[in-house]
PDB file of C-alpha atoms in Angstrom:
ATOM      1  CA  MET A 143       8.884  -9.571   5.190  1.00 72.00           C
ATOM      2  CA  PHE A 144       5.165  -8.688   6.851  1.00 77.00           C
ATOM      3  CA  CYS A 145       5.159 -11.711   8.981  1.00 79.00           C
ATOM      4  CA  GLY A 146       3.291 -10.921  12.158  1.00 82.00           C
ATOM      5  CA  THR A 147       1.650  -7.620  10.920  1.00 90.00           C
ATOM      6  CA  TYR A 148      -1.389  -9.090   9.210  1.00 91.00           C
ATOM      7  CA  GLU A 149      -4.192  -8.168  11.770  1.00 94.00           C
ATOM      8  CA  TYR A 150      -2.461  -4.856  12.415  1.00 94.00           C
ATOM      9  CA  TYR A 151      -2.130  -4.177   8.631  1.00 94.00           C
ATOM     10  CA  ALA A 152      -6.087  -4.906   8.348  1.00 93.00           C
ATOM     11  CA  LYS A 153      -6.883  -2.987  11.119  1.00 95.00           C
ATOM     12  CA  TYR A 154      -4.483   0.421  11.123  1.00 96.00           C
ATOM     13  CA  ARG A 155      -3.701   1.058   7.725  1.00 95.00           C
ATOM     14  CA  PRO A 156      -5.840   4.033   6.595  1.00 94.00           C
ATOM     15  CA  SER A 157      -8.555   3.216   3.792  1.00 94.00           C
ATOM     16  CA  VAL A 158      -7.958   4.713   0.017  1.00 96.00           C
ATOM     17  CA  PRO A 159      -9.723   8.114  -0.098  1.00 95.00           C
ATOM     18  CA  GLU A 160     -13.146   8.140  -2.421  1.00 96.00           C
ATOM     19  CA  GLU A 161     -11.520  10.886  -4.124  1.00 97.00           C
ATOM     20  CA  ALA A 162      -8.748   8.762  -5.512  1.00 97.00           C
ATOM     21  CA  VAL A 163     -11.302   5.971  -6.454  1.00 97.00           C
ATOM     22  CA  GLN A 164     -13.489   8.676  -8.473  1.00 97.00           C
ATOM     23  CA  ILE A 165     -10.223  10.140 -10.221  1.00 98.00           C
ATOM     24  CA  ILE A 166      -9.237   6.432 -11.229  1.00 98.00           C
ATOM     25  CA  VAL A 167     -12.771   5.616 -12.076  1.00 98.00           C
ATOM     26  CA  GLU A 168     -13.119   8.611 -14.329  1.00 98.00           C
ATOM     27  CA  HIS A 169      -9.726   8.541 -15.736  1.00 98.00           C
ATOM     28  CA  PHE A 170      -9.885   5.097 -17.301  1.00 98.00           C
ATOM     29  CA  ASP A 171     -13.412   5.222 -17.632  1.00 98.00           C
ATOM     30  CA  ILE A 172     -14.132   2.044 -15.370  1.00 98.00           C
ATOM     31  CA  LYS A 173     -17.659   0.352 -15.760  1.00 97.00           C
ATOM     32  CA  PRO A 174     -19.582  -1.944 -13.604  1.00 95.00           C
ATOM     33  CA  VAL A 175     -18.837  -4.783 -16.202  1.00 97.00           C
ATOM     34  CA  ASP A 176     -14.883  -4.281 -16.046  1.00 97.00           C
ATOM     35  CA  ARG A 177     -12.317  -6.471 -14.287  1.00 98.00           C
ATOM     36  CA  ILE A 178      -9.444  -5.211 -12.170  1.00 98.00           C
ATOM     37  CA  LEU A 179      -6.195  -6.655 -11.156  1.00 98.00           C
ATOM     38  CA  ASP A 180      -4.897  -5.506  -7.867  1.00 98.00           C
ATOM     39  CA  ILE A 181      -1.197  -6.486  -7.542  1.00 97.00           C
ATOM     40  CA  GLY A 182       0.151  -6.755  -3.867  1.00 96.00           C
ATOM     41  CA  CYS A 183      -3.152  -6.461  -2.600  1.00 96.00           C
ATOM     42  CA  GLY A 184      -2.366  -6.657   1.243  1.00 94.00           C
ATOM     43  CA  THR A 185      -5.525  -7.014   3.020  1.00 95.00           C
ATOM     44  CA  CYS A 186      -7.734  -5.747  -0.064  1.00 96.00           C
ATOM     45  CA  GLN A 187      -7.863  -1.917   1.089  1.00 96.00           C
ATOM     46  CA  MET A 188      -8.106  -1.403  -2.509  1.00 97.00           C
ATOM     47  CA  ALA A 189     -10.713  -3.605  -3.383  1.00 96.00           C
ATOM     48  CA  ILE A 190     -12.781  -2.422  -0.583  1.00 96.00           C
ATOM     49  CA  ALA A 191     -12.289   1.127  -1.624  1.00 96.00           C
ATOM     50  CA  MET A 192     -13.376   0.156  -5.075  1.00 96.00           C
ATOM     51  CA  ASP A 193     -16.536  -1.676  -4.030  1.00 95.00           C
ATOM     52  CA  GLY A 194     -19.343  -1.373  -6.632  1.00 94.00           C
ATOM     53  CA  LYS A 195     -17.189   0.459  -9.444  1.00 96.00           C
ATOM     54  CA  CYS A 196     -16.752  -2.898 -11.537  1.00 96.00           C
ATOM     55  CA  ASN A 197     -17.565  -6.316 -11.788  1.00 96.00           C
ATOM     56  CA  GLU A 198     -14.775  -8.390 -10.676  1.00 97.00           C
ATOM     57  CA  MET A 199     -11.389  -7.908  -8.931  1.00 97.00           C
ATOM     58  CA  VAL A 200      -8.417 -10.480  -8.963  1.00 97.00           C
ATOM     59  CA  CYS A 201      -6.392  -9.584  -5.789  1.00 97.00           C
ATOM     60  CA  LEU A 202      -2.815 -10.999  -6.017  1.00 97.00           C
ATOM     61  CA  ASP A 203      -0.370 -10.964  -3.061  1.00 95.00           C
ATOM     62  CA  SER A 204       2.642 -13.270  -2.425  1.00 93.00           C
ATOM     63  CA  ASP A 205       2.020 -13.547   1.204  1.00 93.00           C
ATOM     64  CA  LEU A 206      -0.510 -16.667   1.882  1.00 94.00           C
ATOM     65  CA  GLU A 207      -1.314 -15.187   5.336  1.00 92.00           C
ATOM     66  CA  MET A 208      -1.844 -11.889   4.190  1.00 93.00           C
ATOM     67  CA  LEU A 209      -4.554 -13.184   1.763  1.00 95.00           C
ATOM     68  CA  LYS A 210      -6.205 -15.321   4.593  1.00 95.00           C
ATOM     69  CA  GLN A 211      -6.597 -11.834   6.609  1.00 94.00           C
ATOM     70  CA  ALA A 212      -7.714 -10.404   3.290  1.00 95.00           C
ATOM     71  CA  LYS A 213     -10.399 -13.284   3.003  1.00 95.00           C
ATOM     72  CA  GLY A 214     -11.606 -12.019   6.505  1.00 93.00           C
ATOM     73  CA  GLU A 215     -11.770  -8.435   5.486  1.00 93.00           C
ATOM     74  CA  ILE A 216     -13.795  -9.278   2.497  1.00 93.00           C
ATOM     75  CA  GLU A 217     -16.438 -11.319   4.396  1.00 92.00           C
ATOM     76  CA  ARG A 218     -16.798  -8.590   6.903  1.00 91.00           C
ATOM     77  CA  VAL A 219     -17.561  -5.716   4.366  1.00 90.00           C
ATOM     78  CA  ASN A 220     -19.763  -8.076   2.100  1.00 86.00           C
ATOM     79  CA  LEU A 221     -18.315  -6.412  -1.316  1.00 88.00           C
ATOM     80  CA  LYS A 222     -20.569  -6.153  -4.129  1.00 86.00           C
ATOM     81  CA  GLN A 223     -18.234  -6.964  -6.879  1.00 92.00           C
ATOM     82  CA  LYS A 224     -16.662 -10.463  -7.615  1.00 95.00           C
ATOM     83  CA  ILE A 225     -13.271 -10.856  -5.626  1.00 96.00           C
ATOM     84  CA  ILE A 226     -10.775 -13.696  -6.596  1.00 96.00           C
ATOM     85  CA  LEU A 227      -7.640 -13.781  -4.199  1.00 97.00           C
ATOM     86  CA  VAL A 228      -4.317 -15.358  -6.053  1.00 96.00           C
ATOM     87  CA  ASN A 229      -1.169 -16.242  -4.082  1.00 95.00           C
ATOM     88  CA  CYS A 230       1.314 -15.203  -6.401  1.00 94.00           C
ATOM     89  CA  TYR A 231       4.463 -12.970  -6.848  1.00 94.00           C
ATOM     90  CA  ALA A 232       3.945  -9.955  -9.122  1.00 94.00           C
ATOM     91  CA  GLU A 233       7.039 -10.978 -11.035  1.00 94.00           C
ATOM     92  CA  ASP A 234       5.039 -14.250 -11.825  1.00 93.00           C
ATOM     93  CA  LEU A 235       2.353 -12.539 -13.811  1.00 91.00           C
ATOM     94  CA  ILE A 236       3.434 -13.728 -17.096  1.00 87.00           C
ATOM     95  CA  ASN A 237       3.213 -17.181 -16.052  1.00 88.00           C
ATOM     96  CA  ARG A 238      -0.422 -16.704 -14.761  1.00 87.00           C
ATOM     97  CA  LYS A 239      -1.659 -14.963 -17.993  1.00 83.00           C
ATOM     98  CA  ASN A 240      -3.559 -17.941 -19.256  1.00 84.00           C
ATOM     99  CA  GLY A 241      -5.724 -18.268 -15.759  1.00 88.00           C
ATOM    100  CA  LEU A 242      -6.037 -14.428 -15.170  1.00 92.00           C
ATOM    101  CA  GLY A 243      -7.258 -13.361 -18.463  1.00 93.00           C
ATOM    102  CA  ILE A 244      -7.398  -9.739 -19.682  1.00 96.00           C
ATOM    103  CA  PHE A 245      -8.216  -6.632 -17.450  1.00 97.00           C
ATOM    104  CA  LYS A 246      -9.369  -3.074 -18.084  1.00 98.00           C
ATOM    105  CA  LEU A 247      -6.969  -1.665 -15.297  1.00 98.00           C
ATOM    106  CA  ALA A 248      -4.198  -2.955 -12.913  1.00 98.00           C
ATOM    107  CA  THR A 249      -3.876  -1.226  -9.794  1.00 98.00           C
ATOM    108  CA  ILE A 250      -0.941  -1.384  -7.483  1.00 98.00           C
ATOM    109  CA  CYS A 251      -1.611   0.186  -4.050  1.00 97.00           C
ATOM    110  CA  ARG A 252       1.399   0.948  -1.515  1.00 95.00           C
ATOM    111  CA  ALA A 253       3.336  -2.141  -3.047  1.00 95.00           C
ATOM    112  CA  PHE A 254       5.115  -0.887  -6.121  1.00 96.00           C
ATOM    113  CA  HIS A 255       8.455  -0.055  -4.138  1.00 93.00           C
ATOM    114  CA  TRP A 256       8.619  -3.881  -3.448  1.00 91.00           C
ATOM    115  CA  MET A 257       8.511  -5.098  -7.138  1.00 93.00           C
ATOM    116  CA  ASP A 258      10.774  -5.764  -9.978  1.00 94.00           C
ATOM    117  CA  GLN A 259       9.006  -2.822 -11.666  1.00 95.00           C
ATOM    118  CA  ASN A 260      10.317  -3.204 -15.093  1.00 95.00           C
ATOM    119  CA  LYS A 261       9.358  -6.756 -15.204  1.00 96.00           C
ATOM    120  CA  VAL A 262       5.900  -6.116 -13.816  1.00 96.00           C
ATOM    121  CA  LEU A 263       5.312  -3.391 -16.393  1.00 97.00           C
ATOM    122  CA  ILE A 264       6.406  -5.518 -19.240  1.00 96.00           C
ATOM    123  CA  ASP A 265       4.307  -8.232 -18.281  1.00 96.00           C
ATOM    124  CA  LEU A 266       1.271  -6.061 -17.432  1.00 97.00           C
ATOM    125  CA  ASP A 267       1.481  -5.065 -21.556  1.00 96.00           C
ATOM    126  CA  SER A 268      -0.139  -8.279 -22.258  1.00 95.00           C
ATOM    127  CA  LEU A 269      -2.731  -8.447 -19.342  1.00 96.00           C
ATOM    128  CA  ILE A 270      -4.346  -4.957 -19.993  1.00 97.00           C
ATOM    129  CA  SER A 271      -6.691  -4.280 -22.691  1.00 97.00           C
ATOM    130  CA  GLU A 272      -5.529  -1.674 -25.500  1.00 96.00           C
ATOM    131  CA  ASP A 273      -8.056   0.966 -23.731  1.00 95.00           C
ATOM    132  CA  GLY A 274      -7.007   0.225 -20.432  1.00 97.00           C
ATOM    133  CA  GLY A 275      -4.176   1.200 -18.323  1.00 98.00           C
ATOM    134  CA  ILE A 276      -2.496   1.110 -14.515  1.00 98.00           C
ATOM    135  CA  ALA A 277      -2.689   3.012 -11.490  1.00 98.00           C
ATOM    136  CA  ILE A 278      -0.074   3.366  -9.021  1.00 98.00           C
ATOM    137  CA  ILE A 279      -0.937   4.542  -5.498  1.00 97.00           C
ATOM    138  CA  SER A 280       0.907   5.663  -2.693  1.00 96.00           C
ATOM    139  CA  ASP A 281       0.864   7.824   0.465  1.00 95.00           C
ATOM    140  CA  GLY A 282       3.553   8.460   3.451  1.00 92.00           C
ATOM    141  CA  SER A 283       4.889   6.430   5.921  1.00 93.00           C
ATOM    142  CA  PHE A 284       5.695   7.437   9.617  1.00 94.00           C
ATOM    143  CA  TRP A 285       9.602   6.739   8.931  1.00 94.00           C
ATOM    144  CA  THR A 286       9.466   9.899   6.709  1.00 93.00           C
ATOM    145  CA  GLY A 287       6.598  11.930   7.986  1.00 94.00           C
ATOM    146  CA  GLU A 288       7.350  15.593   8.838  1.00 94.00           C
ATOM    147  CA  GLU A 289       5.092  15.959  11.865  1.00 97.00           C
ATOM    148  CA  GLU A 290       6.995  16.431  15.130  1.00 97.00           C
ATOM    149  CA  TRP A 291       5.412  13.277  16.600  1.00 98.00           C
ATOM    150  CA  GLN A 292       6.452  11.251  13.653  1.00 98.00           C
ATOM    151  CA  HIS A 293      10.118  12.497  14.084  1.00 97.00           C
ATOM    152  CA  ALA A 294       9.590  11.462  17.741  1.00 98.00           C
ATOM    153  CA  VAL A 295       8.223   8.078  16.773  1.00 98.00           C
ATOM    154  CA  LYS A 296      11.053   7.295  14.201  1.00 97.00           C
ATOM    155  CA  LYS A 297      13.733   7.962  16.966  1.00 98.00           C
ATOM    156  CA  VAL A 298      12.113   5.521  19.315  1.00 98.00           C
ATOM    157  CA  VAL A 299      12.243   2.877  16.516  1.00 97.00           C
ATOM    158  CA  GLN A 300      15.924   3.812  15.603  1.00 97.00           C
ATOM    159  CA  LYS A 301      16.628   3.185  19.595  1.00 97.00           C
ATOM    160  CA  TYR A 302      15.260  -0.392  19.459  1.00 96.00           C
ATOM    161  CA  LEU A 303      16.148  -1.569  15.994  1.00 95.00           C
ATOM    162  CA  GLY A 304      18.980   0.664  14.554  1.00 94.00           C
ATOM    163  CA  GLU A 305      19.338   3.839  12.576  1.00 94.00           C
ATOM    164  CA  GLU A 306      18.609   2.337   8.886  1.00 92.00           C
ATOM    165  CA  ARG A 307      15.120   1.804   8.005  1.00 91.00           C
ATOM    166  CA  ARG A 308      14.601  -2.517   7.637  1.00 86.00           C
ATOM    167  CA  ALA A 309      12.697  -4.211   5.293  1.00 85.00           C
ATOM    168  CA  GLY A 310      12.308  -7.747   6.528  1.00 76.00           C
ATOM    169  CA  LYS A 311      15.698  -9.272   6.918  1.00 76.00           C
ATOM    170  CA  GLY A 312      17.228  -6.220   4.670  1.00 83.00           C
ATOM    171  CA  ILE A 313      17.415  -2.793   4.545  1.00 85.00           C
ATOM    172  CA  PHE A 314      15.082  -0.472   2.623  1.00 84.00           C
ATOM    173  CA  LYS A 315      16.144   1.037  -0.521  1.00 83.00           C
ATOM    174  CA  GLU A 316      14.672   3.939  -2.457  1.00 82.00           C
ATOM    175  CA  SER A 317      13.982   4.112  -6.003  1.00 83.00           C
ATOM    176  CA  PRO A 318      16.829   5.361  -7.903  1.00 84.00           C
ATOM    177  CA  GLU A 319      14.549   7.493  -9.835  1.00 92.00           C
ATOM    178  CA  PRO A 320      11.071   8.831  -9.947  1.00 94.00           C
ATOM    179  CA  TRP A 321       8.618   5.848 -10.726  1.00 96.00           C
ATOM    180  CA  GLU A 322       6.913   8.465 -13.467  1.00 97.00           C
ATOM    181  CA  ASN A 323      10.350   7.920 -15.437  1.00 97.00           C
ATOM    182  CA  ILE A 324      10.297   4.358 -15.071  1.00 97.00           C
ATOM    183  CA  ILE A 325       6.633   3.819 -16.207  1.00 97.00           C
ATOM    184  CA  SER A 326       7.055   6.187 -18.975  1.00 97.00           C
ATOM    185  CA  ARG A 327       9.792   3.935 -20.531  1.00 97.00           C
ATOM    186  CA  SER A 328       7.210   1.112 -20.732  1.00 97.00           C
ATOM    187  CA  ALA A 329       4.132   0.351 -22.840  1.00 97.00           C
ATOM    188  CA  PHE A 330       2.281   2.655 -20.755  1.00 98.00           C
ATOM    189  CA  SER A 331       4.098   5.761 -21.721  1.00 97.00           C
ATOM    190  CA  VAL A 332       1.345   8.236 -21.309  1.00 98.00           C
ATOM    191  CA  VAL A 333       1.713   9.171 -17.586  1.00 98.00           C
ATOM    192  CA  GLU A 334      -0.304  11.555 -15.697  1.00 98.00           C
ATOM    193  CA  SER A 335       0.290  12.464 -11.929  1.00 98.00           C
ATOM    194  CA  LYS A 336      -2.099  13.518  -9.393  1.00 97.00           C
ATOM    195  CA  GLU A 337      -1.888  14.548  -5.493  1.00 96.00           C
ATOM    196  CA  ILE A 338      -4.600  14.530  -2.877  1.00 96.00           C
ATOM    197  CA  GLU A 339      -3.981  16.088   0.245  1.00 96.00           C
ATOM    198  CA  ILE A 340      -5.475  14.480   3.313  1.00 95.00           C
ATOM    199  CA  VAL A 341      -5.470  15.005   7.205  1.00 96.00           C
ATOM    200  CA  ARG A 342      -5.803  12.291   9.236  1.00 96.00           C
ATOM    201  CA  THR A 343      -6.096  12.036  13.105  1.00 98.00           C
ATOM    202  CA  TRP A 344      -4.321   9.400  15.068  1.00 98.00           C
ATOM    203  CA  THR A 345      -4.322   8.220  18.461  1.00 98.00           C
ATOM    204  CA  VAL A 346      -1.589   6.446  20.697  1.00 98.00           C
ATOM    205  CA  GLU A 347      -3.221   2.901  19.896  1.00 98.00           C
ATOM    206  CA  SER A 348      -3.364   3.501  16.253  1.00 98.00           C
ATOM    207  CA  ILE A 349      -0.041   4.921  15.562  1.00 98.00           C
ATOM    208  CA  ILE A 350       1.271   1.826  17.553  1.00 98.00           C
ATOM    209  CA  GLY A 351      -0.795  -0.253  15.342  1.00 97.00           C
ATOM    210  CA  TRP A 352       0.316   1.102  12.066  1.00 97.00           C
ATOM    211  CA  LEU A 353       3.861   0.642  13.279  1.00 97.00           C
ATOM    212  CA  PHE A 354       3.293  -2.923  13.985  1.00 96.00           C
ATOM    213  CA  SER A 355       1.692  -3.238  10.442  1.00 95.00           C
ATOM    214  CA  SER A 356       4.816  -1.968   8.804  1.00 93.00           C
ATOM    215  CA  SER A 357       7.949  -3.806   7.221  1.00 91.00           C
ATOM    216  CA  PHE A 358      10.303  -1.490   9.437  1.00 93.00           C
ATOM    217  CA  ALA A 359       8.702  -2.122  12.838  1.00 94.00           C
ATOM    218  CA  SER A 360       6.956  -5.583  12.758  1.00 94.00           C
ATOM    219  CA  PRO A 361       6.294  -6.770  16.098  1.00 94.00           C
ATOM    220  CA  LYS A 362       8.510  -9.728  15.742  1.00 93.00           C
ATOM    221  CA  TYR A 363      11.641  -7.380  15.505  1.00 93.00           C
ATOM    222  CA  PHE A 364      11.424  -6.551  19.181  1.00 94.00           C
ATOM    223  CA  GLY A 365      11.112  -9.767  20.822  1.00 93.00           C
ATOM    224  CA  ASN A 366      10.795  -9.588  24.545  1.00 96.00           C
ATOM    225  CA  ARG A 367      11.293  -6.086  24.250  1.00 97.00           C
ATOM    226  CA  ILE A 368       8.002  -5.258  22.790  1.00 96.00           C
ATOM    227  CA  LYS A 369       6.123  -4.073  26.113  1.00 97.00           C
ATOM    228  CA  THR A 370       8.935  -1.818  26.688  1.00 98.00           C
ATOM    229  CA  PHE A 371       8.939  -0.440  23.047  1.00 98.00           C
ATOM    230  CA  LYS A 372       5.228   0.164  23.299  1.00 97.00           C
ATOM    231  CA  LYS A 373       5.550   2.020  26.836  1.00 98.00           C
ATOM    232  CA  ASP A 374       8.265   3.885  25.570  1.00 98.00           C
ATOM    233  CA  ILE A 375       6.289   5.035  22.380  1.00 98.00           C
ATOM    234  CA  ASN A 376       3.140   5.756  24.520  1.00 98.00           C
ATOM    235  CA  GLU A 377       5.241   8.049  26.845  1.00 98.00           C
ATOM    236  CA  THR A 378       7.043   9.796  24.161  1.00 98.00           C
ATOM    237  CA  LEU A 379       3.803  10.620  22.395  1.00 98.00           C
ATOM    238  CA  LEU A 380       1.964  11.896  25.486  1.00 98.00           C
ATOM    239  CA  SER A 381       4.855  13.793  26.291  1.00 98.00           C
ATOM    240  CA  ILE A 382       3.993  15.858  23.048  1.00 98.00           C
ATOM    241  CA  ASN A 383       0.480  16.107  23.504  1.00 98.00           C
ATOM    242  CA  PRO A 384      -1.294  14.466  26.636  1.00 98.00           C
ATOM    243  CA  GLY A 385      -4.677  14.474  24.958  1.00 97.00           C
ATOM    244  CA  GLY A 386      -3.222  11.742  22.914  1.00 97.00           C
ATOM    245  CA  ILE A 387      -4.595  13.011  19.685  1.00 98.00           C
ATOM    246  CA  PHE A 388      -2.348  13.622  16.691  1.00 98.00           C
ATOM    247  CA  ASN A 389      -2.864  15.009  13.313  1.00 97.00           C
ATOM    248  CA  GLU A 390      -0.860  14.164  10.180  1.00 97.00           C
ATOM    249  CA  HIS A 391      -0.927  16.068   6.931  1.00 96.00           C
ATOM    250  CA  ASP A 392      -0.004  13.857   3.902  1.00 94.00           C
ATOM    251  CA  TYR A 393      -0.855  13.293   0.377  1.00 94.00           C
ATOM    252  CA  PHE A 394      -2.306  10.531  -1.621  1.00 95.00           C
ATOM    253  CA  ASN A 395      -0.133  10.243  -4.942  1.00 97.00           C
ATOM    254  CA  LEU A 396      -1.597   8.632  -8.092  1.00 98.00           C
ATOM    255  CA  ILE A 397       0.453   7.988 -11.140  1.00 98.00           C
ATOM    256  CA  LEU A 398      -2.111   6.935 -14.128  1.00 98.00           C
ATOM    257  CA  ALA A 399      -0.596   5.589 -17.231  1.00 98.00           C
ATOM    258  CA  SER A 400      -1.831   4.392 -20.355  1.00 98.00           C
ATOM    259  CA  ARG A 401      -0.816   3.551 -23.823  1.00 97.00           C
ATOM    260  CA  PRO A 402      -0.311   6.337 -26.399  1.00 96.00           C
ATOM    261  CA  ARG A 403      -3.383   6.455 -28.786  1.00 87.00           C
ATOM    262  CA  LYS A 404      -3.286   4.968 -32.148  1.00 75.00           C
TER     263      LYS A 404
END
């Protein structure tokens, strides 16, 4: 689904805010000796954000090429904690239990919507220590953004790729119910949600880069029309702001879940 996006994903996906990291660390009392499992790690934005907060992070992704890109990012920033990259589907967690060990925390950043959520939650019950939990992290998409320029960008994407939001070879489907409800039925039934307001500044280059990092506007979808698409996006954005700078008001959403106290 993310074939052809890897370099764009590493370069143009926004980092996880420090405030979000601090909330997670304090909520789960993460210590420098703890181990964290990051599921659907992408190019390790979560591991980079958690630098120095734990002893070890096992970063799991089903896409081997994404992990190769992640390895380069980890080497570039020289993280303090130990990083282990594992090529594995989230749904295969239970089959890897003996090799993975036990963790204080599992993080899922910008990836929960791609998973068999109920199965992953069941499997995590045997991988997370009794005093630990899970943190689901998400933020907005240009597809659903409310800024004028985001609406304009979406229309250009639809002009080339169709009205519906793509997801690889298929169509993206929204979750039928809030994630909090799904999680509350799992072993991690004590659920708390937090929202962090953020403002981002984008350029024409970074907007196009973010689009090419996504599952709905991967460069491969455009074929020989990719230069025309980039020109179209560029002209559309500059017609809105000739200065080429665009602000986005967004929210970083955290779902923090743990087991009931005995």
